[in-house]
Amino acid sequence: MADSFSLWLFAVSVGASALGGMLGMASGIFIVPILTLFGHIEMHTAIGASIVSVIACSCGGAGPFLKNRLTNIRLAIVLETATTAGALTGVLLAGIVPVSYLYLLFALILFVSAYQMLARRRNPVPAFANQGASCRRDALRLDSSYPDREIGREVLYRVDRLGFGMLLMYGAGLISALLGIGSGVLKIPAMDTAMRLPIKVSSATSNFMIGVTAAASAGVYFLRGSIITEVAGPVAFGSVIGAIIGARILLVVPNDKLRLLFVGILVILGAQMLLTLFGVHLRSL
Amino acid sequence: MNRVRRLEELLAGLLRYGSWSASAAIGLGFLLALVGSDSAARNPATAAHRIATIGIVLFILLPMLRVLVMFLVFLRERDFRFACVAASVLAIILLGIVLGRPAT
């Protein structure tokens, strides 16, 4: 039983991570619902396994972003004070919050993700309208530039509304720690909409920060014994393999069909989480 | 600018090799557990379990190591403001571990 179960964990993680990787999303959002709904794994164990795979995908994917100078590491470390503080809050809450609330919150996050998938991510600012960077005061030297291959030149950008961005990042860290996901759902609006960063920069920088945010809660989950090697090992290994596969398929499959498939899966999983919540609730009455 | 470039390369290398080592350890543990499943491999004390756990711990430590490297680089460049920022990130992570660890 044990080996077929770890093979199942491995296969499911490869699938989830490949699917997520195709749309540049972390697999965590699929892993926890699948493990709890179909694997009947206890919620905290599923979260512990997922958070390790979130770190793996973040660290494993960071290299190319850094080499292409898309990651703003100065901005990342500033925002990480907010995401890790959020993670700290989340991991402390995780021990207190009843599991049924986690199911509810997870269903909510799944629906929000589905909505975000439907509303396409667009570049919040036209790439050239953003060149006033050098004339503005920038005490932390966060403004930067990245080489855009499509238009074939360096694009300058500035960082807007840092305070508001940090507040949203705190929330992202909290959700990440509570649910064991990378919580791109909150990082995307924070960086694209609030701080008005170019989409490539915000994807790369958010990927870079996810690892530290997840590690902040993973350390605690590990010490609490929620990270069980027999579960977390196959899940992390499968996620790494799946991410590699997903990045390759991205080039082949037409994006719009994939997006709809993705939305469908998110909605079904969200509904399932709600149903389970009610099941749990009814049984406990 | 060049200094930022060098830090980017350094971090890219650290994260790449770190991820490879951790994934290799977890993968090896996973395969060993599958191969040796007839014997006593399910016993938590077996080598397969230990190797996979080391891989998981490596993954958890890797981002913290990345922040530590950033802290040291900022410090060497006398960018004290950012050294402080990196130090606070590390401090928050450590605080979480102190506050969140199970009561013994």
Coordinates of C-alpha atoms in Angstrom, one line a residue:
Chain A
M1 CA 0.0 0.0 0.0
A2 CA 2.7 2.4 1.0
D3 CA 4.6 2.3 -2.3
S4 CA 1.6 2.6 -4.5
F5 CA 0.5 5.5 -2.4
S6 CA 3.8 7.3 -2.8
L7 CA 3.7 6.6 -6.6
W8 CA 0.2 8.1 -6.6
L9 CA 1.5 11.2 -4.8
F10 CA 4.4 11.4 -7.2
A11 CA 2.1 11.1 -10.3
V12 CA -0.4 13.6 -9.0
S13 CA 2.3 16.1 -8.2
V14 CA 3.9 15.7 -11.7
G15 CA 0.5 16.4 -13.2
A16 CA -0.4 19.4 -11.0
S17 CA 3.0 21.0 -11.4
A18 CA 3.1 20.5 -15.1
L19 CA -0.4 22.0 -15.4
G20 CA 0.5 24.9 -13.1
G21 CA 3.9 25.4 -14.9
M22 CA 2.1 25.7 -18.3
L23 CA 0.4 28.9 -17.1
G24 CA 3.2 30.1 -14.9
M25 CA 1.4 29.2 -11.7
A26 CA 2.7 27.3 -8.7
S27 CA 1.3 23.8 -8.1
G28 CA 0.4 24.4 -4.5
I29 CA -3.1 25.5 -5.3
F30 CA -3.8 22.0 -6.8
I31 CA -1.7 19.9 -4.4
V32 CA -3.5 20.6 -1.2
P33 CA -7.1 20.0 -2.5
I34 CA -6.0 16.9 -4.3
L35 CA -4.2 15.4 -1.3
T36 CA -7.0 16.2 1.1
L37 CA -10.0 15.4 -1.2
F38 CA -8.7 12.3 -3.0
G39 CA -5.7 11.2 -0.9
H40 CA -7.6 11.6 2.4
I41 CA -4.5 13.1 3.9
E42 CA -4.9 15.3 7.0
M43 CA -5.1 19.0 6.1
H44 CA -1.9 20.1 8.0
T45 CA 0.1 17.2 6.5
A46 CA -1.1 18.2 3.0
I47 CA -0.1 21.8 3.7
G48 CA 3.3 20.7 5.0
A49 CA 3.9 18.7 1.8
S50 CA 2.7 21.4 -0.4
I51 CA 4.8 24.1 1.2
V52 CA 8.0 22.1 0.4
S53 CA 7.1 21.8 -3.2
V54 CA 6.4 25.5 -3.3
I55 CA 9.9 26.2 -2.2
A56 CA 11.3 23.6 -4.7
C57 CA 9.5 25.3 -7.6
S58 CA 10.5 28.8 -6.6
C59 CA 14.2 27.9 -6.1
G60 CA 14.3 25.7 -9.1
G61 CA 12.8 28.3 -11.4
A62 CA 14.7 31.3 -10.1
G63 CA 17.9 30.9 -12.1
P64 CA 16.7 31.8 -15.7
F65 CA 14.7 34.8 -14.4
L66 CA 17.9 36.1 -12.6
K67 CA 20.1 35.4 -15.6
N68 CA 17.7 37.4 -17.9
R69 CA 17.7 40.2 -15.3
L70 CA 14.0 40.1 -14.8
T71 CA 14.1 39.7 -11.1
N72 CA 14.4 43.0 -9.1
I73 CA 16.3 41.6 -6.1
R74 CA 16.4 44.9 -4.2
L75 CA 12.6 45.3 -4.4
A76 CA 12.3 41.6 -3.5
I77 CA 14.3 41.8 -0.3
V78 CA 12.3 44.9 0.8
L79 CA 8.9 43.1 0.1
E80 CA 10.2 40.0 1.8
T81 CA 10.1 41.7 5.2
A82 CA 6.3 42.0 4.6
T83 CA 5.8 38.5 3.2
T84 CA 7.8 36.8 5.9
A85 CA 6.0 38.8 8.6
G86 CA 2.8 37.7 7.1
A87 CA 4.0 34.1 7.0
L88 CA 5.0 34.4 10.7
T89 CA 1.4 35.5 11.5
G90 CA 0.0 32.7 9.3
V91 CA 2.0 29.9 10.8
L92 CA 1.1 31.0 14.3
L93 CA -2.6 31.2 13.3
A94 CA -2.4 27.8 11.6
G95 CA -2.1 26.0 14.9
I96 CA -5.3 27.7 16.2
V97 CA -7.6 28.1 13.2
P98 CA -10.1 25.2 12.9
V99 CA -9.5 23.0 9.9
S100 CA -13.0 23.8 8.6
Y101 CA -12.0 27.4 8.2
L102 CA -9.0 26.4 6.2
Y103 CA -11.3 24.5 3.8
L104 CA -13.5 27.6 3.5
L105 CA -10.5 29.9 2.9
F106 CA -9.0 27.5 0.4
A107 CA -12.3 27.3 -1.6
L108 CA -12.4 31.1 -1.6
I109 CA -8.8 31.3 -2.9
L110 CA -9.6 28.7 -5.6
F111 CA -12.5 30.8 -6.8
V112 CA -10.5 34.0 -6.8
S113 CA -7.8 32.3 -8.8
A114 CA -10.4 31.1 -11.3
Y115 CA -11.6 34.6 -11.6
Q116 CA -8.1 35.9 -12.1
M117 CA -7.4 33.3 -14.8
L118 CA -10.5 34.5 -16.7
A119 CA -9.5 38.1 -16.5
R120 CA -6.2 38.0 -18.5
R121 CA -3.1 39.5 -17.0
R122 CA -2.1 42.5 -19.0
N123 CA 0.8 44.7 -18.8
P124 CA -0.4 47.4 -16.5
V125 CA 1.5 50.2 -18.1
P126 CA 2.6 50.5 -21.7
A127 CA 6.3 49.7 -21.7
F128 CA 7.5 53.2 -22.7
A129 CA 5.1 55.4 -20.7
N130 CA 7.2 54.5 -17.8
Q131 CA 10.5 56.3 -18.4
G132 CA 10.3 59.1 -15.9
A133 CA 12.2 56.8 -13.5
S134 CA 15.4 58.9 -13.3
C135 CA 13.7 62.2 -12.6
R136 CA 12.0 60.9 -9.5
R137 CA 13.3 60.6 -6.0
D138 CA 14.1 56.9 -5.4
A139 CA 15.8 56.8 -2.0
L140 CA 15.9 53.0 -1.8
R141 CA 17.1 52.7 -5.5
L142 CA 14.3 50.2 -6.3
D143 CA 13.6 51.5 -9.8
S144 CA 15.3 49.5 -12.4
S145 CA 15.3 48.2 -15.9
Y146 CA 15.0 44.9 -17.7
P147 CA 15.9 43.8 -21.2
D148 CA 12.7 43.1 -23.2
R149 CA 13.3 40.7 -26.0
E150 CA 10.1 41.3 -27.8
I151 CA 10.7 45.0 -28.3
G152 CA 14.5 44.5 -28.3
R153 CA 15.6 47.0 -25.9
E154 CA 16.0 48.0 -22.2
V155 CA 12.8 49.0 -20.5
L156 CA 13.0 51.3 -17.5
Y157 CA 10.4 51.0 -14.8
R158 CA 9.6 52.6 -11.5
V159 CA 8.1 51.1 -8.4
D160 CA 4.9 52.8 -7.3
R161 CA 3.0 52.7 -4.0
L162 CA 5.5 50.7 -2.1
G163 CA 3.5 50.9 1.1
F164 CA 0.3 49.5 -0.4
G165 CA 2.3 46.8 -2.1
M166 CA 3.8 45.8 1.2
L167 CA 0.4 45.6 2.8
L168 CA -0.8 43.2 0.1
M169 CA 2.4 41.3 0.4
Y170 CA 1.8 40.8 4.2
G171 CA -1.6 39.3 3.2
A172 CA 0.0 37.1 0.6
G173 CA 2.5 35.8 3.2
L174 CA -0.3 35.1 5.6
I175 CA -2.3 33.1 3.1
S176 CA 0.8 31.3 1.9
A177 CA 1.6 30.1 5.4
L178 CA -1.9 29.2 6.3
L179 CA -2.7 27.2 3.2
G180 CA 0.7 26.0 2.0
I181 CA 0.5 27.7 -1.3
G182 CA 2.8 30.2 -3.1
S183 CA -0.2 32.6 -3.1
G184 CA 0.5 34.2 -6.5
V185 CA -3.2 35.1 -6.3
L186 CA -2.4 38.0 -4.0
K187 CA 1.1 38.7 -5.2
I188 CA -0.1 39.3 -8.8
P189 CA -2.5 42.1 -7.9
A190 CA 0.0 43.6 -5.5
M191 CA 2.8 43.8 -8.1
D192 CA 0.8 44.4 -11.3
T193 CA -1.9 46.6 -10.1
A194 CA -0.8 48.3 -6.9
M195 CA 2.9 48.8 -7.7
R196 CA 2.4 49.0 -11.5
L197 CA 5.4 46.8 -12.4
P198 CA 5.8 45.3 -15.9
I199 CA 4.4 41.8 -16.0
K200 CA 7.7 40.0 -16.6
V201 CA 9.3 41.8 -13.7
S202 CA 6.4 41.0 -11.4
S203 CA 6.3 37.3 -12.3
A204 CA 10.1 36.9 -11.8
T205 CA 10.2 38.9 -8.6
S206 CA 7.2 37.2 -7.1
N207 CA 8.7 33.8 -8.0
F208 CA 11.9 34.8 -6.2
M209 CA 10.1 35.9 -3.1
I210 CA 7.8 32.9 -2.8
G211 CA 10.7 30.6 -1.8
V212 CA 11.7 32.7 1.3
T213 CA 8.0 33.2 2.2
A214 CA 7.4 29.5 2.1
A215 CA 10.6 28.7 3.9
A216 CA 9.6 31.0 6.8
S217 CA 6.5 28.8 7.5
A218 CA 8.1 25.5 6.3
G219 CA 10.7 25.7 9.1
V220 CA 8.0 25.9 11.7
Y221 CA 5.8 23.2 10.0
F222 CA 8.9 20.9 10.0
L223 CA 9.6 21.4 13.7
R224 CA 5.9 20.8 14.4
G225 CA 6.1 17.4 12.6
S226 CA 3.6 18.4 9.9
I227 CA 6.2 17.8 7.1
I228 CA 6.1 14.0 6.8
T229 CA 8.9 12.7 4.5
E230 CA 6.7 9.9 3.1
V231 CA 4.3 12.5 1.8
A232 CA 6.4 15.6 1.2
G233 CA 9.2 13.7 -0.5
P234 CA 7.2 12.3 -3.5
V235 CA 5.2 15.5 -3.8
A236 CA 8.3 17.7 -3.9
F237 CA 10.1 15.4 -6.3
G238 CA 7.0 15.1 -8.5
S239 CA 6.6 18.9 -8.5
V240 CA 10.2 19.5 -9.7
I241 CA 9.8 17.0 -12.5
G242 CA 6.3 18.4 -13.4
A243 CA 7.7 22.0 -13.5
I244 CA 10.3 21.0 -16.0
I245 CA 7.7 19.2 -18.2
G246 CA 5.2 22.2 -17.8
A247 CA 7.8 24.7 -19.1
R248 CA 8.3 22.6 -22.2
I249 CA 4.6 22.1 -23.0
L250 CA 4.0 25.9 -22.6
L251 CA 5.4 26.4 -26.1
V252 CA 3.2 23.8 -27.8
V253 CA -0.4 24.0 -26.3
P254 CA -2.6 27.0 -27.4
N255 CA -3.0 29.2 -24.3
D256 CA -6.7 30.0 -24.4
K257 CA -7.9 26.4 -24.2
L258 CA -5.5 25.7 -21.4
R259 CA -6.8 28.7 -19.5
L260 CA -10.4 27.5 -19.7
L261 CA -9.3 24.0 -18.6
F262 CA -7.5 25.6 -15.7
V263 CA -10.5 27.7 -14.7
G264 CA -12.7 24.6 -14.8
I265 CA -10.4 22.6 -12.6
L266 CA -10.1 25.5 -10.1
V267 CA -13.9 25.8 -9.8
I268 CA -14.4 22.1 -9.4
L269 CA -11.8 21.8 -6.7
G270 CA -13.2 24.9 -4.9
A271 CA -16.7 23.3 -5.0
Q272 CA -15.3 20.0 -3.8
M273 CA -13.6 21.8 -0.9
L274 CA -16.9 23.4 0.0
L275 CA -18.8 20.1 -0.2
T276 CA -16.2 18.5 2.0
L277 CA -16.5 21.3 4.5
F278 CA -20.2 20.7 4.7
G279 CA -19.6 17.0 5.0
V280 CA -17.2 17.5 7.9
H281 CA -19.6 19.9 9.4
L282 CA -22.6 17.6 9.2
R283 CA -20.6 14.7 10.6
S284 CA -19.5 16.8 13.5
L285 CA -23.0 17.7 14.4
Chain B
M1 CA 25.0 48.2 -11.9
N2 CA 27.8 45.6 -12.3
R3 CA 27.6 44.8 -8.7
V4 CA 23.9 44.0 -8.9
R5 CA 24.7 41.8 -12.0
R6 CA 27.3 39.9 -10.0
L7 CA 24.9 39.3 -7.1
E8 CA 22.3 38.1 -9.6
E9 CA 24.7 35.6 -11.0
L10 CA 25.8 34.5 -7.6
L11 CA 22.2 33.9 -6.4
A12 CA 21.2 32.2 -9.6
G13 CA 24.1 29.7 -9.1
L14 CA 23.3 29.2 -5.4
L15 CA 19.6 28.5 -6.1
R16 CA 20.3 26.3 -9.1
Y17 CA 22.9 24.0 -7.4
G18 CA 21.0 24.1 -4.2
S19 CA 17.8 23.0 -5.9
W20 CA 19.6 20.3 -7.8
S21 CA 21.2 18.8 -4.7
A22 CA 18.0 18.9 -2.7
S23 CA 15.9 17.4 -5.6
A24 CA 18.6 14.7 -6.1
A25 CA 18.5 13.8 -2.4
I26 CA 14.7 13.6 -2.4
G27 CA 14.6 11.7 -5.7
L28 CA 17.2 9.2 -4.5
G29 CA 15.3 8.6 -1.3
F30 CA 12.1 8.2 -3.2
L31 CA 13.6 5.6 -5.6
L32 CA 15.4 3.8 -2.8
A33 CA 12.1 3.5 -0.9
L34 CA 10.4 2.1 -4.0
V35 CA 13.1 -0.4 -4.8
G36 CA 13.6 -1.6 -1.2
S37 CA 9.9 -1.7 -0.3
D38 CA 9.9 -5.4 0.2
S39 CA 12.4 -5.3 3.0
A40 CA 12.4 -3.0 6.0
A41 CA 12.4 0.1 3.9
R42 CA 9.2 1.4 5.4
N43 CA 10.9 1.7 8.7
P44 CA 11.4 5.4 9.3
A45 CA 15.0 4.7 10.4
T46 CA 16.1 3.5 6.9
A47 CA 18.6 5.2 4.7
A48 CA 15.9 6.1 2.1
H49 CA 13.9 8.0 4.6
R50 CA 16.9 9.8 6.0
I51 CA 18.2 10.8 2.5
A52 CA 14.8 12.2 1.5
T53 CA 14.5 14.1 4.8
I54 CA 17.9 15.7 4.2
G55 CA 16.7 16.8 0.8
I56 CA 13.6 18.4 2.3
V57 CA 15.6 20.2 5.0
L58 CA 18.0 21.4 2.3
F59 CA 15.0 22.9 0.4
I60 CA 13.8 24.7 3.6
L61 CA 17.3 26.1 4.3
L62 CA 18.1 27.1 0.7
P63 CA 16.0 30.4 0.7
M64 CA 17.3 31.3 4.1
L65 CA 20.8 30.8 2.8
R66 CA 20.0 33.0 -0.1
V67 CA 18.9 35.8 2.2
L68 CA 22.1 35.3 4.3
V69 CA 24.2 35.6 1.1
M70 CA 22.4 38.8 0.2
F71 CA 23.0 40.1 3.7
L72 CA 26.8 39.4 3.4
V73 CA 27.0 40.9 -0.1
F74 CA 25.2 44.1 1.0
L75 CA 27.4 44.3 4.0
R76 CA 30.6 44.0 2.0
E77 CA 29.4 46.7 -0.4
R78 CA 28.7 49.0 2.6
D79 CA 25.0 49.2 1.6
F80 CA 24.1 49.2 5.2
R81 CA 20.4 50.0 4.7
F82 CA 19.9 46.9 2.6
A83 CA 22.0 44.8 4.9
C84 CA 19.6 45.8 7.6
V85 CA 16.6 44.9 5.4
A86 CA 18.1 41.4 4.7
A87 CA 18.9 41.0 8.4
S88 CA 15.3 41.8 9.4
V89 CA 14.0 39.1 7.0
L90 CA 16.3 36.6 8.6
A91 CA 15.3 37.8 12.1
I92 CA 11.6 37.4 11.2
I93 CA 12.2 33.9 10.0
L94 CA 14.1 33.0 13.2
L95 CA 11.4 34.6 15.3
G96 CA 8.8 32.5 13.6
I97 CA 10.8 29.4 14.4
V98 CA 11.2 30.4 18.1
L99 CA 7.6 31.4 18.5
G100 CA 6.1 28.6 16.4
R101 CA 8.0 25.6 17.5
P102 CA 6.1 23.0 19.4
A103 CA 6.2 23.4 23.2
T104 CA 8.5 20.8 24.7

